[in-house]
Amino acid sequence: MPPIDQNSRRRRPTGLIAVDETAAFDGLTLFAPLTGTGEVYLVDLHGRTAHRWKLPYRPGRHARLLTDGTLAYNGVLPGEQALFPMWHKYRGGVMLHAAPDGTVLREHRDPLQHHDAHHLDDGRILYTALEALTGSEATAVRGGVPGSEAADGVVWADTIREVGPDGELLWSWRAAEHLDPASFPLHEAYAREHWPLINSVTPLREGNILASLRSVSAVVVISRRTGEILWRSGPGTVSQQHAPTELDDGRLLVFDNGVFRPGHDVPYSRVVEIDRATGEIGWEYHDPAREFFFAPFMGSAQRLPNGNTLVTDSPAGRLFEVTEDGYLCWEYVVPYFAGYAESEVRGIFPSQPNAVFRAYRYAASDIPWLETTS
């Protein structure tokens, strides 16, 4: 080991960085280090570990607590081949529920699942997956780097599936069937191996589906009844975004990564509220030094009960909370660093990151079992 650690993120402080207890939402924060081997942590406002799970698969993105106290966890299915260079970076394949002691209660497997799997309290799972497009369906996809398709000229296109607690398919949707390639072209800098790269899918209160299409910079609402696109964010509103969620007033809270943002030569990330009625941005947060907060990939935001927003700066493993007027009142940096298990991913991301996909904050009253198990 050289005298100076060459991992620039690891040289910086980790753990609790700052807390203002008079402004922060008092609760516990859940996260799963992406390069871990199945660990999920729950830390209190002072960064102390209140609970830890150890699960049998490394994270296939993130974990979330359900109202019955079980942990919904998306893991990476072992032994799968890479469909294209980035596949091992964001694939999953195992969607499970676990008890507080880590016992796996049930799981659903789909080797083509990636990015998001939204577990509902009744046992249903809404998730993103892939299907192979060939021939005319593949050539119909617009944009991207010419000749950058996956092996044999395949373009892997997104599907959305909903399964019941027993794994029965209840609903499905195909991008190739319902998206107009001319209206949803890939950004010119993106490989044509994956279109349109859905990185988030959640049900709306009205019953329709909210999805984030990263590589075409669009947030959309999908009709559950017909599959058609009922609403989309306007061009330039967000760029390579992640994790839209519906707020109580119907607005959408979105983590806007800011890669290739039109009209900006210096990239920065922000969190925005989009008014669906007007398409306008009604609120946004960015760091006072805009360029300091830039997450080129991944990221999320959660609106907390007191009106604050918990932000996940995923590549930096940095979790922070801001008030409505932009005051940063809590900051924590994930202290767990490791390399990705798959050699293909280590070749693209050779450092040992402390990245997390999403973090969630819970009030102590949301976790009644914690007192008896900690």
Coordinates of N, CA, C and O in Angstrom, one line a residue, residues 76-159:
V76 N -28.4 -9.2 -7.5 CA -27.9 -9.6 -8.8 C -27.9 -11.1 -8.8 O -27.4 -11.8 -8.0
L77 N -28.5 -11.7 -9.9 CA -28.6 -13.1 -10.1 C -27.2 -13.6 -10.5 O -26.7 -13.2 -11.5
P78 N -26.6 -14.5 -9.8 CA -25.3 -15.0 -10.1 C -25.2 -15.8 -11.4 O -26.2 -16.4 -11.8
G79 N -24.0 -15.7 -12.0 CA -23.7 -16.6 -13.1 C -24.3 -16.3 -14.5 O -24.2 -17.1 -15.4
E80 N -24.8 -15.1 -14.6 CA -25.4 -14.7 -15.9 C -24.3 -14.0 -16.8 O -23.3 -13.4 -16.3
Q81 N -24.5 -14.2 -18.1 CA -23.6 -13.6 -19.1 C -23.9 -12.2 -19.4 O -25.1 -11.8 -19.3
A82 N -22.9 -11.4 -19.7 CA -23.1 -10.0 -20.1 C -23.8 -9.9 -21.4 O -23.2 -10.4 -22.4
L83 N -24.9 -9.3 -21.5 CA -25.6 -9.1 -22.8 C -24.9 -8.0 -23.7 O -25.0 -8.0 -24.9
F84 N -24.3 -7.1 -23.0 CA -23.5 -6.0 -23.6 C -22.6 -5.4 -22.5 O -22.7 -5.8 -21.3
P85 N -21.6 -4.6 -22.9 CA -20.6 -4.1 -21.9 C -21.1 -3.6 -20.6 O -20.6 -3.9 -19.5
M86 N -22.2 -2.8 -20.6 CA -22.7 -2.2 -19.4 C -23.7 -3.1 -18.6 O -24.1 -2.7 -17.5
W87 N -24.1 -4.2 -19.1 CA -25.1 -5.0 -18.5 C -24.9 -5.4 -17.1 O -25.7 -5.2 -16.2
H88 N -23.7 -5.8 -16.8 CA -23.4 -6.2 -15.4 C -23.4 -5.0 -14.4 O -23.5 -5.2 -13.2
K89 N -23.3 -3.8 -15.0 CA -23.3 -2.6 -14.1 C -24.6 -2.4 -13.5 O -24.7 -2.0 -12.3
Y90 N -25.7 -2.7 -14.2 CA -27.0 -2.3 -13.7 C -28.1 -3.4 -13.7 O -29.2 -3.1 -13.5
R91 N -27.7 -4.6 -14.0 CA -28.7 -5.7 -14.0 C -29.0 -6.1 -12.6 O -28.3 -5.8 -11.6
G92 N -30.1 -6.8 -12.5 CA -30.5 -7.4 -11.2 C -30.8 -8.9 -11.4 O -29.9 -9.7 -11.5
G93 N -32.1 -9.2 -11.3 CA -32.5 -10.6 -11.6 C -33.2 -11.3 -10.4 O -33.9 -12.2 -10.6
V94 N -32.9 -10.8 -9.2 CA -33.5 -11.4 -8.0 C -34.2 -10.3 -7.2 O -33.6 -9.3 -6.8
M95 N -35.5 -10.5 -7.0 CA -36.3 -9.5 -6.3 C -36.9 -10.3 -5.1 O -37.7 -11.2 -5.3
L96 N -36.5 -9.9 -3.9 CA -36.9 -10.6 -2.7 C -37.4 -9.8 -1.6 O -37.2 -8.6 -1.6
H97 N -38.1 -10.4 -0.7 CA -38.5 -9.8 0.6 C -37.8 -10.6 1.7 O -37.6 -11.8 1.7
A98 N -37.2 -9.8 2.7 CA -36.5 -10.4 3.8 C -37.0 -9.9 5.1 O -37.4 -8.8 5.2
A99 N -36.9 -10.8 6.1 CA -37.3 -10.4 7.5 C -36.2 -9.6 8.1 O -35.1 -9.5 7.5
P100 N -36.4 -8.9 9.2 CA -35.4 -8.1 9.9 C -34.1 -8.9 10.2 O -33.0 -8.3 10.2
D101 N -34.2 -10.2 10.4 CA -33.0 -10.9 10.7 C -32.3 -11.4 9.4 O -31.3 -12.1 9.5
G102 N -32.8 -11.0 8.2 CA -32.2 -11.4 7.0 C -32.7 -12.6 6.3 O -32.3 -13.0 5.2
T103 N -33.6 -13.3 7.0 CA -34.3 -14.5 6.4 C -35.0 -14.1 5.2 O -35.9 -13.2 5.2
V104 N -34.8 -14.8 4.0 CA -35.5 -14.6 2.8 C -36.8 -15.2 2.9 O -37.0 -16.4 3.0
L105 N -37.9 -14.4 2.7 CA -39.3 -14.9 2.9 C -39.8 -15.4 1.5 O -40.6 -16.3 1.5
R106 N -39.5 -14.7 0.5 CA -39.9 -15.1 -0.9 C -39.0 -14.3 -1.9 O -38.5 -13.2 -1.6
E107 N -38.9 -14.9 -3.1 CA -38.2 -14.2 -4.1 C -38.7 -14.5 -5.5 O -39.3 -15.6 -5.7
H108 N -38.6 -13.5 -6.4 CA -39.0 -13.7 -7.8 C -37.7 -13.5 -8.6 O -37.0 -12.5 -8.4
R109 N -37.5 -14.3 -9.6 CA -36.3 -14.2 -10.5 C -36.7 -13.9 -11.9 O -37.7 -14.5 -12.4
D110 N -36.0 -13.0 -12.5 CA -36.1 -12.8 -13.9 C -34.7 -12.3 -14.4 O -34.3 -11.2 -14.1
P111 N -34.0 -13.1 -15.1 CA -32.6 -12.7 -15.5 C -32.5 -11.5 -16.4 O -31.4 -10.9 -16.5
L112 N -33.6 -11.0 -16.9 CA -33.6 -9.8 -17.8 C -34.0 -8.6 -17.0 O -34.1 -7.5 -17.6
Q113 N -34.2 -8.7 -15.7 CA -34.6 -7.5 -14.9 C -33.4 -6.6 -14.7 O -32.3 -7.1 -14.6
H114 N -33.6 -5.3 -14.7 CA -32.5 -4.4 -14.5 C -33.1 -3.1 -13.8 O -34.2 -2.8 -13.7
H115 N -32.1 -2.4 -13.2 CA -32.4 -1.1 -12.6 C -33.5 -1.2 -11.5 O -33.1 -1.4 -10.3
D116 N -34.7 -1.0 -11.8 CA -35.7 -0.8 -10.8 C -36.7 -2.0 -10.7 O -37.1 -2.6 -11.6
A117 N -37.0 -2.3 -9.4 CA -38.1 -3.2 -9.1 C -38.9 -2.6 -7.9 O -38.3 -2.4 -6.8
H118 N -40.1 -2.2 -8.2 CA -40.9 -1.5 -7.2 C -41.8 -2.5 -6.5 O -42.7 -3.1 -7.1
H119 N -41.5 -2.9 -5.2 CA -42.2 -3.8 -4.5 C -43.4 -3.2 -3.8 O -43.3 -2.2 -3.1
L120 N -44.6 -3.7 -4.0 CA -45.8 -3.1 -3.4 C -46.2 -3.9 -2.2 O -45.7 -5.1 -2.0
D121 N -46.9 -3.3 -1.3 CA -47.2 -3.9 0.0 C -48.0 -5.2 -0.1 O -48.0 -6.0 0.8
D122 N -48.8 -5.3 -1.2 CA -49.6 -6.5 -1.3 C -48.8 -7.7 -2.0 O -49.4 -8.7 -2.3
G123 N -47.5 -7.5 -2.2 CA -46.7 -8.6 -2.7 C -46.5 -8.5 -4.2 O -45.7 -9.3 -4.7
R124 N -47.2 -7.6 -4.9 CA -46.9 -7.4 -6.3 C -45.5 -6.7 -6.5 O -45.1 -6.0 -5.6
I125 N -44.9 -7.0 -7.7 CA -43.7 -6.3 -8.0 C -43.8 -5.8 -9.4 O -44.2 -6.5 -10.4
L126 N -43.5 -4.5 -9.6 CA -43.5 -3.8 -10.9 C -42.0 -3.5 -11.2 O -41.3 -2.9 -10.4
Y127 N -41.6 -4.1 -12.3 CA -40.1 -3.9 -12.6 C -39.8 -3.8 -14.1 O -40.7 -4.1 -15.0
T128 N -38.6 -3.3 -14.3 CA -38.1 -3.1 -15.7 C -37.3 -4.4 -16.1 O -36.6 -5.0 -15.3
A129 N -37.4 -4.7 -17.4 CA -36.7 -5.8 -18.0 C -36.4 -5.5 -19.4 O -36.6 -4.4 -19.9
L130 N -35.8 -6.5 -20.1 CA -35.3 -6.3 -21.5 C -35.9 -7.3 -22.4 O -36.3 -8.4 -22.0
E131 N -36.0 -7.0 -23.7 CA -36.2 -7.9 -24.8 C -35.3 -7.6 -25.9 O -35.0 -6.4 -26.1
A132 N -35.0 -8.6 -26.8 CA -34.1 -8.3 -27.9 C -34.9 -7.9 -29.1 O -35.8 -8.5 -29.5
L133 N -34.4 -6.8 -29.7 CA -35.0 -6.4 -31.0 C -33.9 -6.7 -32.1 O -32.8 -6.4 -31.9
T134 N -34.4 -7.3 -33.2 CA -33.5 -7.6 -34.3 C -34.2 -7.1 -35.6 O -35.3 -6.6 -35.6
G135 N -33.4 -7.1 -36.7 CA -34.0 -6.8 -38.0 C -34.5 -5.4 -38.0 O -34.0 -4.4 -37.5
S136 N -35.7 -5.3 -38.6 CA -36.4 -4.0 -38.8 C -36.7 -3.3 -37.5 O -36.7 -2.1 -37.4
E137 N -37.1 -4.1 -36.4 CA -37.4 -3.5 -35.1 C -36.1 -2.8 -34.6 O -36.2 -1.7 -34.0
A138 N -35.0 -3.4 -34.7 CA -33.7 -2.8 -34.2 C -33.3 -1.6 -35.0 O -33.0 -0.6 -34.5
T139 N -33.4 -1.7 -36.4 CA -33.1 -0.5 -37.2 C -34.0 0.7 -37.0 O -33.7 1.8 -37.3
A140 N -35.2 0.4 -36.6 CA -36.2 1.5 -36.3 C -35.8 2.4 -35.2 O -36.3 3.5 -35.2
V141 N -35.0 1.9 -34.3 CA -34.6 2.7 -33.1 C -33.7 3.8 -33.7 O -32.7 3.6 -34.4
R142 N -34.0 5.1 -33.3 CA -33.3 6.2 -33.8 C -32.2 6.6 -32.9 O -32.2 6.4 -31.7
G143 N -31.2 7.3 -33.4 CA -30.2 7.9 -32.6 C -29.1 7.0 -32.1 O -29.0 5.8 -32.6
G144 N -28.2 7.5 -31.2 CA -27.1 6.7 -30.7 C -25.9 6.7 -31.7 O -26.0 7.2 -32.8
V145 N -24.9 6.0 -31.2 CA -23.7 5.9 -32.0 C -23.8 4.9 -33.1 O -24.1 3.7 -32.7
P146 N -23.7 5.2 -34.3 CA -23.8 4.2 -35.4 C -22.9 3.0 -35.2 O -21.8 3.1 -34.8
G147 N -23.5 1.8 -35.4 CA -22.7 0.6 -35.2 C -22.5 0.1 -33.8 O -21.7 -0.8 -33.6
S148 N -23.1 0.7 -32.8 CA -22.8 0.4 -31.4 C -23.9 -0.6 -30.8 O -24.0 -0.6 -29.6
E149 N -24.6 -1.3 -31.7 CA -25.6 -2.3 -31.2 C -24.8 -3.4 -30.4 O -23.6 -3.5 -30.5
A150 N -25.6 -4.2 -29.7 CA -25.1 -5.3 -29.0 C -24.7 -6.4 -30.1 O -24.9 -6.2 -31.3
A151 N -24.2 -7.5 -29.6 CA -23.8 -8.6 -30.5 C -24.9 -9.0 -31.5 O -26.1 -9.0 -31.1
D152 N -24.5 -9.2 -32.7 CA -25.4 -9.6 -33.8 C -26.4 -8.5 -34.2 O -27.5 -8.8 -34.7
G153 N -26.0 -7.3 -33.9 CA -26.9 -6.2 -34.3 C -28.1 -6.0 -33.4 O -29.1 -5.3 -33.8
V154 N -28.2 -6.6 -32.2 CA -29.3 -6.6 -31.4 C -29.4 -5.2 -30.7 O -28.4 -4.7 -30.2
V155 N -30.6 -4.7 -30.6 CA -30.9 -3.6 -29.7 C -31.8 -4.1 -28.6 O -32.9 -4.6 -28.9
W156 N -31.3 -4.0 -27.4 CA -32.1 -4.5 -26.3 C -33.1 -3.4 -25.8 O -32.6 -2.3 -25.5
A157 N -34.3 -3.7 -25.9 CA -35.4 -2.7 -25.6 C -36.0 -3.0 -24.3 O -36.1 -4.1 -23.9
D158 N -36.5 -1.9 -23.7 CA -37.2 -2.1 -22.3 C -38.6 -2.7 -22.4 O -39.3 -2.4 -23.3
T159 N -38.9 -3.4 -21.4 CA -40.2 -3.9 -21.1 C -40.5 -3.5 -19.6 O -39.6 -3.3 -18.9

